[in-house]
Amino acid sequence: MTSTTTQSGLARARRGLAPGGPGGGGSPSTTNRKSRLSAQTTRTFFWLLIPSVVLLVLIHGYPLVYAGVQATHDGNLIQTGNFVGADNFATVLSSPAFWKAAQFTLWFTIVGVFGSWLVGLGLALLLRTKIPAGGTFKVLLLLPWVVPIVVSSTAWNWLVATPDSLIPSLFRNLGLGTPLFLADPTLAALMVMVFKVWVSFPFMMMMISAALASVDTTVYEAASMDGATRFQQFSQITLPLIARSTYISWILMTIFCVNDFPTIYLLTGGGPVDATTSLVVLAYRTVFQDFATGPGVAIAFLMTLTLVVVSVLLYRQIRKSSVE
Amino acid sequence: MSAKPSIASSAFSRRGFLGFAAAAASAPLLAACGGGSATQGGGGGAGGTVKFWDMPWATPAYNDAAKKIVEGFSGANSSKASYQLIQWNNFYQTFSSAVASKTGPAVSTGGGFQAFQFEQQGQIAYADKVVDELKKNGQFDDFLPGVLEPFKTDKGYVAVPWQLDIRPLWYRKSLFEKAGVDVPKDWATLLEAGKAMKNIGAVGFATGSGAGNNIGNHLMIMMMLNNGGGVFTTDGQLDVMNDRNVEAVEFLLELVSNGVIDPAAVSYTTDNLNAQWKDKKAAYGMLTLGVPERVGDTSGDIVVASPIAGPHGDKAALIFPNNIMMYTNTPSQEASEAFLVYYLGQIKELWRQKLMNALPVFKSITELPEFKQDPNNVKIVKEYQPIGKTFAAQGNTLSADLAVLDGGQALNQLTQTILTGKTDAKSALQAFESGLRSTIKK
């Protein structure tokens, strides 16, 4: 009985709930008051919700519906054209360019999410220790996230684009040849991913830092007294305690990576030879360069569908972690 | 052992999350369907004002001068004109959104084939009456040869040209002196000079096809034209696999394999390419007008080269007749026509003030002292304009399909494949043809 109570208390603590508070069943008096409030204010809530609902419909609903219309028609940006059913989707799904872009998007997302998470985690842990000028250091680390992407992509271009750029020159001086970072398809793909990690790690660092800030340090003291090694503390305490934050950051970063247009477009334009063409770049090119509105929007629809599925799966993980 | 939660869970509901995720995930849809674009201006010229939309064709001084010309218009029934600058980024989306919502311009400049794209959708007002008026006021006879005809369709003139964007060859004299070779006269001497340039660490045929840089794309077409080839037949049918095109691509691949074309060129942005010219790395190459001004070189070392001859003796230059178009959405068609006639009569001022990085379409402007002061301009008018061919070559009728060829993925894919050198001519052209066929509606 004591054990059950303790576990329940721990679980409640992990979910951030006060004993007896909402979500924990509540006392009869609380429930009654809630019911009374609901009965009295349902109509008011309804009216208060209307502006938000109208806004959501206008901002998200209309474009989604219109995109649906375009995806099933053969028109252009001005005229809707004829209804073609799922033809645009069939065209897209039978195109090798789509699958090549999907493959790159997958790798870009995997490296972007986990690369930025690992770097962010490492730096968040580092910043948790007392280092001189830690605040200044933290602000400097935020710069890649803060600087406009057009500025940072230009700076990266200067660093790597030509054989005489700084980094290829450095390689040459070290006797490692002159790598063409943006001209070689494999290196260009790698470069775009590294750039994405560089741009994104501050976001991860902040998310993880916020999660770590809420962890009671006495937990580590207790574990240390019990003989836990640093690695055990990290794997058995730190990671589980920041798990929910991690899953949320993964969801957000997945969405950021899949939807990321400027990082890729500004650095490589999707080249060379489509080596860095992601689905969002392909959708843009299809609509605005090939003027094939239907197939382009169909690509965007497929992306959206995939993102929703991935997000729901990750959300389930969040629920699991909160239950545990 | 107690632990605090990482994030307060009470504020995180399943529905809230799904709503958030759906909203974030729908971003590509919103982007792709153009939902986020802003339209420009108000109604289609309410109050008798002809809305004129112009692109940043040159420095901001150009736009100031063009605005001044536009605001000087005063037509019948007190009609006036307003000036609106439209940025090149996503310009077609901007125009499309505005035209679709009837908030677009009455008259505009724009992309080279934009008039044909909007004509297909019934949004263009034909310029036959403008041409008639130009015949009366003498400007019709002032057009350089062959610049107006490409705009004539079965239904009428889709637009009227006002400037020529041409792609001449440029070279840096000092590098040729250093390498001890002559400026190329044909493909064979281009290859030899290019090899000599490589030996002195220079680039023998500078180009680029990185993010936002279409010079490489234009080079591919120029070399086909220069060999008597082209992407279309004389009657406008797709004709990619002709022998002349294959020969041109084989030569380009030879330039790549010999290092005459920079191996990193495939990724060069416009800035990278300009830097090559500025840093005295580029010895020879195809670019736009005004290269010295563009790269900030005042030494007089960068000059226009004469057109080269292909192996069969052909010579050609790629030319884009940029034009002014009228739209059906106007407060008054008569006012639009009057404005267009007025504007064409005033554009001489833009060259007089040396604001343009393009050739004029009127002979009288080429004879302005201010224009003739630049020997490069004179040479381009004399040697390049007469051999100019459009993207429509081997035919000469412009169409909306050319917009797909110009900005589409197929040509960019061809360019990048060739510049990386990892292909053979026929495979590259077959892929190009296949890509074009899938996007061009015939």
Coordinates of C-alpha atoms in Angstrom, one line a residue, chain A residues 50-61:
Chain A
I50 CA -16.2 31.6 -32.1
P51 CA -13.6 34.2 -33.0
S52 CA -10.8 31.6 -32.7
V53 CA -12.8 29.1 -34.7
V54 CA -13.5 31.7 -37.4
L55 CA -9.8 32.6 -37.5
L56 CA -8.7 29.0 -37.7
V57 CA -11.1 28.3 -40.6
L58 CA -10.0 31.4 -42.4
I59 CA -6.3 31.0 -41.9
H60 CA -5.9 27.2 -42.1
G61 CA -9.2 25.8 -43.4

